[in-house]
Amino acid sequence: MSNSIKIKASGSVANVSCGFDCLGYSLDSPADILEITKNNSSKINISMTGLGIENIPLIPKKNTAGKAIISLLSKLNINQGFNVKIEKGIPPGSGIGSSASSAVGAVYGVNQLLDNPLTSRELLVHSMAGEAVASGGFHADNVAPSLLGGMILIRSYKPLDIIQIPIPEKLWSTVILPNYTINTKDARKMLPDQVALKSAVNQTGNLAGFILGFVNSDFNLISRSMKDLFAEPVRQTLIPGFKRIKNSALENGAIGCGISGSGPSIFAFSNEKEIANKIGIGMKNAFSKEGLSSKVYISKINQNEPRILD
Ligand code: HSE
């Protein structure tokens, strides 16, 4: 059994317009890389390099990776220490699952080093415990796709019921990350505790339509269903030029477009790589007009679990 492992854990897009807190998909990139080594103490030591690390606490119980490992070790009743070096490829406050990837990479790596006592699905609850430290809520729509790959539906939180949705072969994802951050905790506090029955009815119809559209590769139905009546109307005010950026994606052929997680990243779906590229260029130009530089990530939905690098 090895003492050390390197893991790549991908970013993810949560909510996916019509699935607030219950839909999310995994990206190819960006990703966090974690190098985890057993140590001779019972302590977890965390160090970090990379993007946006200035405000991330290194104290294990306040760090998403550290807290996730503590939760896992406590479940297994194991008193082993680990050194965890995290290279942040996903900046915090980006809306593409930065805290989730660190939590997922941490439990995935530690589980490997312990000779896989738990399945990936069993690791989910520990990744969620880690992510909750940063997001202020117990939600799985970033951790589940990052851990299991694919497009995930969280049908229920109590008990946890996670379903992988079939993915249309021709589907492409474009994600744009502006040079700007939004704190997920704050973005969650903005949302109302209750929604109107009429909105709930519409959102339920859209979510059902979205799932059926994915199952049947019906892009028209997916497009009609990609509406968010819960979070986007409130949170769009946090993203400069959001309406113009979304319109540019739709004008360039996007099937649908919305805020990625709590933002400021924005995602769009299309059915061809060329269109996905064109959408990326259009959104980048639109963000420049708001005075913001940005990075674009184009890929199919990533269907893999975290990758062991060596
Ligand atoms: N579903 C969560 C939210 C995702 O929108 O607050 C956060 O990335």
Tab-separated table of C-alpha atoms and ligand atoms in Angstrom:
chain	number	residue	atom	x	y	z
A	1	MET	CA	0.000	0.000	0.000
A	2	SER	CA	1.408	3.405	-1.016
A	3	ASN	CA	1.918	6.250	1.466
A	4	SER	CA	1.257	9.017	-1.009
A	5	ILE	CA	-1.174	9.825	-3.831
A	6	LYS	CA	-1.907	12.672	-6.256
A	7	ILE	CA	-5.538	13.342	-7.241
A	8	LYS	CA	-7.141	15.619	-9.817
A	9	ALA	CA	-10.671	16.650	-8.774
A	10	SER	CA	-12.697	18.582	-11.344
A	11	GLY	CA	-14.879	21.633	-11.035
A	12	SER	CA	-18.613	21.437	-11.574
A	13	VAL	CA	-21.679	23.446	-12.550
A	14	ALA	CA	-24.494	23.370	-9.987
A	15	ASN	CA	-28.201	24.211	-10.357
A	16	VAL	CA	-28.047	23.989	-14.195
A	17	SER	CA	-30.892	26.567	-14.390
A	18	CYS	CA	-33.933	24.502	-13.405
A	19	GLY	CA	-32.402	22.325	-10.650
A	20	PHE	CA	-31.554	24.579	-7.697
A	21	ASP	CA	-29.589	22.451	-5.167
A	22	CYS	CA	-30.582	19.257	-7.010
A	23	LEU	CA	-28.775	19.247	-10.406
A	24	GLY	CA	-25.080	19.491	-11.231
A	25	TYR	CA	-22.541	18.299	-13.793
A	26	SER	CA	-18.819	17.706	-13.846
A	27	LEU	CA	-16.306	19.630	-15.968
A	28	ASP	CA	-13.039	18.489	-17.548
A	29	SER	CA	-11.291	21.599	-16.299
A	30	PRO	CA	-10.469	23.612	-14.271
A	31	ALA	CA	-9.516	21.255	-11.435
A	32	ASP	CA	-7.730	21.145	-8.078
A	33	ILE	CA	-4.732	18.841	-7.664
A	34	LEU	CA	-4.181	17.315	-4.220
A	35	GLU	CA	-1.064	15.506	-3.091
A	36	ILE	CA	-1.848	13.513	0.047
A	37	THR	CA	0.736	11.713	2.158
A	38	LYS	CA	0.340	9.664	5.340
A	39	ASN	CA	2.323	11.148	8.239
A	40	ASN	CA	3.482	9.684	11.553
A	41	SER	CA	1.170	11.739	13.713
A	42	SER	CA	-2.595	11.838	14.051
A	43	LYS	CA	-2.625	15.375	12.615
A	44	ILE	CA	-3.898	16.723	9.336
A	45	ASN	CA	-1.522	19.348	7.917
A	46	ILE	CA	-2.800	21.446	5.026
A	47	SER	CA	-0.748	23.598	2.670
A	48	MET	CA	-1.877	25.418	-0.462
A	49	THR	CA	-0.612	26.987	-3.653
A	50	GLY	CA	-2.473	28.343	-6.648
A	51	LEU	CA	-5.452	30.586	-7.303
A	52	GLY	CA	-7.248	32.645	-4.661
A	53	ILE	CA	-5.710	30.954	-1.632
A	54	GLU	CA	-5.279	34.146	0.435
A	55	ASN	CA	-8.542	33.769	2.338
A	56	ILE	CA	-8.761	29.999	2.624
A	57	PRO	CA	-8.204	28.829	6.220
A	58	LEU	CA	-5.567	26.132	6.741
A	59	ILE	CA	-6.924	24.956	10.105
A	60	PRO	CA	-8.257	21.479	9.215
A	61	LYS	CA	-11.742	21.814	10.712
A	62	LYS	CA	-12.253	25.139	8.909
A	63	ASN	CA	-10.822	23.949	5.601
A	64	THR	CA	-13.098	22.065	3.185
A	65	ALA	CA	-10.502	19.348	2.487
A	66	GLY	CA	-9.522	19.079	6.165
A	67	LYS	CA	-13.111	18.901	7.417
A	68	ALA	CA	-13.984	16.261	4.798
A	69	ILE	CA	-11.032	14.096	5.931
A	70	ILE	CA	-11.973	14.557	9.617
A	71	SER	CA	-15.518	13.404	8.816
A	72	LEU	CA	-14.232	10.353	6.895
A	73	LEU	CA	-11.683	9.320	9.547
A	74	SER	CA	-14.237	9.703	12.307
A	75	LYS	CA	-16.678	7.431	10.425
A	76	LEU	CA	-13.914	4.838	9.961
A	77	ASN	CA	-12.660	5.313	13.524
A	78	ILE	CA	-9.087	5.690	12.255
A	79	ASN	CA	-6.455	7.815	13.961
A	80	GLN	CA	-4.052	8.384	11.050
A	81	GLY	CA	-2.537	11.775	10.121
A	82	PHE	CA	-2.112	13.138	6.583
A	83	ASN	CA	-0.211	15.941	4.891
A	84	VAL	CA	-2.410	17.500	2.223
A	85	LYS	CA	-0.875	19.805	-0.399
A	86	ILE	CA	-3.574	21.495	-2.451
A	87	GLU	CA	-2.860	23.226	-5.751
A	88	LYS	CA	-5.953	25.342	-6.363
A	89	GLY	CA	-6.800	25.409	-10.054
A	90	ILE	CA	-10.343	26.589	-9.256
A	91	PRO	CA	-10.433	29.920	-7.443
A	92	PRO	CA	-12.838	30.167	-4.481
A	93	GLY	CA	-15.951	32.253	-5.128
A	94	SER	CA	-15.965	31.297	-8.817
A	95	GLY	CA	-19.259	29.345	-8.885
A	96	ILE	CA	-17.636	26.247	-10.370
A	97	GLY	CA	-17.326	24.143	-7.259
A	98	SER	CA	-13.961	25.233	-5.879
A	99	SER	CA	-14.585	24.114	-2.295
A	100	ALA	CA	-16.315	20.942	-3.505
A	101	SER	CA	-13.319	19.821	-5.589
A	102	SER	CA	-10.918	20.189	-2.676
A	103	ALA	CA	-13.273	18.243	-0.398
A	104	VAL	CA	-13.832	15.547	-3.024
A	105	GLY	CA	-10.125	15.190	-3.892
A	106	ALA	CA	-9.295	14.915	-0.186
A	107	VAL	CA	-11.707	12.094	0.683
A	108	TYR	CA	-11.085	10.290	-2.598
A	109	GLY	CA	-7.310	10.331	-2.013
A	110	VAL	CA	-7.462	9.384	1.668
A	111	ASN	CA	-9.874	6.527	0.893
A	112	GLN	CA	-7.398	5.237	-1.714
A	113	LEU	CA	-4.509	5.445	0.765
A	114	LEU	CA	-6.590	3.433	3.254
A	115	ASP	CA	-7.200	0.750	0.594
A	116	ASN	CA	-10.736	1.842	-0.321
A	117	PRO	CA	-12.848	0.995	2.747
A	118	LEU	CA	-15.723	3.071	1.271
A	119	THR	CA	-17.294	3.243	-2.193
A	120	SER	CA	-17.341	6.583	-4.031
A	121	ARG	CA	-21.035	6.972	-3.219
A	122	GLU	CA	-20.287	6.401	0.475
A	123	LEU	CA	-17.682	9.183	0.299
A	124	LEU	CA	-20.335	11.670	-0.739
A	125	VAL	CA	-21.605	12.550	2.717
A	126	HIS	CA	-18.016	13.263	3.891
A	127	SER	CA	-17.346	15.526	0.887
A	128	MET	CA	-20.580	17.341	1.727
A	129	ALA	CA	-19.473	17.823	5.343
A	130	GLY	CA	-16.278	19.427	3.995
A	131	GLU	CA	-18.054	21.653	1.495
A	132	ALA	CA	-20.549	22.880	4.079
A	133	VAL	CA	-17.672	24.678	5.863
A	134	ALA	CA	-17.328	27.050	2.907
A	135	SER	CA	-20.816	27.306	1.480
A	136	GLY	CA	-22.807	27.547	4.692
A	137	GLY	CA	-25.268	24.897	3.487
A	138	PHE	CA	-25.418	21.149	3.205
A	139	HIS	CA	-25.857	20.727	-0.545
A	140	ALA	CA	-24.505	18.086	-2.929
A	141	ASP	CA	-24.923	19.596	-6.393
A	142	ASN	CA	-21.182	20.339	-6.707
A	143	VAL	CA	-19.659	17.493	-4.694
A	144	ALA	CA	-21.747	14.706	-6.268
A	145	PRO	CA	-20.785	15.469	-9.907
A	146	SER	CA	-17.170	16.147	-8.937
A	147	LEU	CA	-17.014	12.809	-7.088
A	148	LEU	CA	-19.062	10.586	-9.396
A	149	GLY	CA	-18.795	12.328	-12.783
A	150	GLY	CA	-21.629	13.089	-15.213
A	151	MET	CA	-24.927	14.937	-14.783
A	152	ILE	CA	-26.349	14.248	-11.345
A	153	LEU	CA	-29.857	14.592	-9.976
A	154	ILE	CA	-30.161	14.755	-6.197
A	155	ARG	CA	-33.684	13.384	-5.919
A	156	SER	CA	-33.639	13.560	-2.128
A	157	TYR	CA	-31.307	14.782	0.625
A	158	LYS	CA	-32.934	12.818	3.469
A	159	PRO	CA	-32.243	10.062	2.714
A	160	LEU	CA	-29.584	10.942	0.153
A	161	ASP	CA	-30.685	9.648	-3.264
A	162	ILE	CA	-28.306	10.438	-6.119
A	163	ILE	CA	-29.098	9.585	-9.726
A	164	GLN	CA	-26.812	9.809	-12.773
A	165	ILE	CA	-28.708	11.121	-15.799
A	166	PRO	CA	-27.831	9.841	-19.311
A	167	ILE	CA	-26.035	12.508	-21.328
A	168	PRO	CA	-26.873	13.352	-24.970
A	169	GLU	CA	-23.886	12.419	-27.112
A	170	LYS	CA	-23.707	15.739	-28.931
A	171	LEU	CA	-23.957	17.961	-25.870
A	172	TRP	CA	-21.197	20.559	-25.281
A	173	SER	CA	-20.656	22.795	-22.279
A	174	THR	CA	-19.197	26.298	-22.347
A	175	VAL	CA	-18.308	27.876	-19.006
A	176	ILE	CA	-17.005	31.393	-18.577
A	177	LEU	CA	-15.219	32.445	-15.395
A	178	PRO	CA	-14.846	36.219	-14.994
A	179	ASN	CA	-12.107	37.739	-12.896
A	180	TYR	CA	-14.502	38.468	-10.051
A	181	THR	CA	-15.743	36.559	-7.015
A	182	ILE	CA	-19.054	35.932	-5.275
A	183	ASN	CA	-19.198	34.379	-1.815
A	184	THR	CA	-21.556	31.375	-1.897
A	185	LYS	CA	-22.608	31.904	1.738
A	186	ASP	CA	-23.737	35.461	0.904
A	187	ALA	CA	-25.420	34.358	-2.339
A	188	ARG	CA	-27.388	31.720	-0.422
A	189	LYS	CA	-28.496	34.260	2.195
A	190	MET	CA	-30.044	36.372	-0.600
A	191	LEU	CA	-32.560	33.659	-1.459
A	192	PRO	CA	-36.027	33.573	0.097
A	193	ASP	CA	-36.929	30.763	2.539
A	194	GLN	CA	-40.163	30.147	0.635
A	195	VAL	CA	-41.251	30.366	-2.995
A	196	ALA	CA	-44.687	30.938	-4.501
A	197	LEU	CA	-46.654	27.815	-5.389
A	198	LYS	CA	-46.901	29.015	-9.013
A	199	SER	CA	-43.093	29.271	-9.298
A	200	ALA	CA	-42.675	25.842	-7.695
A	201	VAL	CA	-45.106	24.344	-10.210
A	202	ASN	CA	-43.217	25.914	-13.149
A	203	GLN	CA	-39.806	24.898	-11.813
A	204	THR	CA	-40.993	21.307	-11.221
A	205	GLY	CA	-42.276	21.120	-14.809
A	206	ASN	CA	-38.997	22.474	-16.144
A	207	LEU	CA	-36.880	20.058	-14.105
A	208	ALA	CA	-38.963	17.097	-15.285
A	209	GLY	CA	-38.715	18.369	-18.886
A	210	PHE	CA	-34.952	18.814	-18.562
A	211	ILE	CA	-34.435	15.231	-17.330
A	212	LEU	CA	-36.661	13.811	-20.055
A	213	GLY	CA	-34.819	15.950	-22.619
A	214	PHE	CA	-31.505	14.466	-21.460
A	215	VAL	CA	-32.852	10.909	-21.491
A	216	ASN	CA	-34.223	11.313	-25.035
A	217	SER	CA	-31.478	13.648	-26.372
A	218	ASP	CA	-34.290	16.108	-27.121
A	219	PHE	CA	-32.425	19.427	-27.379
A	220	ASN	CA	-35.589	21.397	-28.007
A	221	LEU	CA	-37.137	20.134	-24.750
A	222	ILE	CA	-33.878	20.760	-22.853
A	223	SER	CA	-33.886	24.310	-24.218
A	224	ARG	CA	-37.514	24.985	-23.232
A	225	SER	CA	-36.827	23.637	-19.746
A	226	MET	CA	-33.684	25.637	-18.921
A	227	LYS	CA	-35.349	28.347	-16.851
A	228	ASP	CA	-34.595	29.241	-13.247
A	229	LEU	CA	-37.411	30.855	-11.293
A	230	PHE	CA	-35.732	30.500	-7.883
A	231	ALA	CA	-32.131	31.742	-7.819
A	232	GLU	CA	-31.335	33.489	-11.122
A	233	PRO	CA	-33.908	36.309	-10.769
A	234	VAL	CA	-32.320	37.295	-7.426
A	235	ARG	CA	-28.649	36.515	-8.061
A	236	GLN	CA	-28.314	37.992	-11.544
A	237	THR	CA	-27.971	41.400	-9.896
A	238	LEU	CA	-24.563	40.215	-8.595
A	239	ILE	CA	-23.151	39.669	-12.093
A	240	PRO	CA	-22.385	42.786	-14.145
A	241	GLY	CA	-24.052	42.583	-17.574
A	242	PHE	CA	-25.617	39.163	-16.867
A	243	LYS	CA	-28.599	39.657	-19.214
A	244	ARG	CA	-26.376	40.846	-22.084
A	245	ILE	CA	-23.980	37.913	-21.578
A	246	LYS	CA	-26.835	35.391	-21.498
A	247	ASN	CA	-28.416	36.958	-24.595
A	248	SER	CA	-25.101	36.777	-26.451
A	249	ALA	CA	-24.885	33.033	-25.672
A	250	LEU	CA	-28.436	32.429	-26.896
A	251	GLU	CA	-27.846	34.547	-30.044
A	252	ASN	CA	-24.740	32.460	-30.770
A	253	GLY	CA	-26.758	29.244	-30.720
A	254	ALA	CA	-26.846	28.117	-27.075
A	255	ILE	CA	-29.558	25.618	-26.193
A	256	GLY	CA	-29.716	27.261	-22.772
A	257	CYS	CA	-27.605	29.449	-20.495
A	258	GLY	CA	-27.590	30.334	-16.811
A	259	ILE	CA	-25.591	31.144	-13.701
A	260	SER	CA	-23.188	28.365	-12.716
A	261	GLY	CA	-23.892	27.606	-9.044
A	262	SER	CA	-23.987	30.882	-7.157
A	263	GLY	CA	-21.929	32.649	-9.853
A	264	PRO	CA	-20.228	34.679	-11.172
A	265	SER	CA	-19.366	31.923	-13.705
A	266	ILE	CA	-21.980	31.398	-16.403
A	267	PHE	CA	-22.555	28.166	-18.321
A	268	ALA	CA	-24.216	27.395	-21.656
A	269	PHE	CA	-25.104	24.193	-23.524
A	270	SER	CA	-24.863	23.649	-27.267
A	271	ASN	CA	-24.913	20.734	-29.693
A	272	GLU	CA	-21.635	21.340	-31.584
A	273	LYS	CA	-18.068	22.159	-30.592
A	274	GLU	CA	-17.914	25.098	-33.043
A	275	ILE	CA	-21.030	26.605	-31.479
A	276	ALA	CA	-19.582	26.037	-27.986
A	277	ASN	CA	-16.449	27.971	-29.078
A	278	LYS	CA	-18.501	30.775	-30.625
A	279	ILE	CA	-20.575	31.091	-27.449
A	280	GLY	CA	-17.360	31.344	-25.414
A	281	ILE	CA	-15.973	34.129	-27.618
A	282	GLY	CA	-19.276	36.041	-27.482
A	283	MET	CA	-19.536	35.805	-23.699
A	284	LYS	CA	-15.882	36.801	-23.286
A	285	ASN	CA	-16.472	39.930	-25.404
A	286	ALA	CA	-19.596	40.747	-23.430
A	287	PHE	CA	-17.690	40.457	-20.116
A	288	SER	CA	-14.886	42.696	-21.531
A	289	LYS	CA	-17.508	45.365	-22.189
A	290	GLU	CA	-18.216	45.242	-18.444
A	291	GLY	CA	-14.492	45.765	-17.812
A	292	LEU	CA	-13.938	42.154	-16.714
A	293	SER	CA	-11.365	39.719	-18.077
A	294	SER	CA	-12.420	36.068	-18.140
A	295	LYS	CA	-11.420	32.479	-18.903
A	296	VAL	CA	-13.484	30.101	-21.024
A	297	TYR	CA	-13.692	26.314	-20.519
A	298	ILE	CA	-15.192	24.178	-23.268
A	299	SER	CA	-15.729	20.439	-22.945
A	300	LYS	CA	-18.278	17.706	-23.015
A	301	ILE	CA	-19.692	16.786	-19.614
A	302	ASN	CA	-16.941	14.924	-17.756
A	303	GLN	CA	-18.189	11.440	-16.940
A	304	ASN	CA	-15.243	10.315	-14.802
A	305	GLU	CA	-14.508	10.159	-11.116
A	306	PRO	CA	-11.458	12.082	-9.802
A	307	ARG	CA	-8.262	10.995	-11.571
A	308	ILE	CA	-5.263	9.427	-9.811
A	309	LEU	CA	-2.241	11.180	-11.304
A	310	ASP	CA	0.526	9.026	-9.833
B	1	HSE	N1	-26.798	25.051	-5.244
B	1	HSE	C1	-25.789	25.886	-4.652
B	1	HSE	C2	-26.281	27.318	-4.649
B	1	HSE	C3	-24.523	25.763	-5.440
B	1	HSE	O1	-26.785	27.765	-5.680
B	1	HSE	O2	-26.165	28.006	-3.631
B	1	HSE	C4	-23.415	26.644	-4.963
B	1	HSE	O3	-22.312	26.485	-5.843
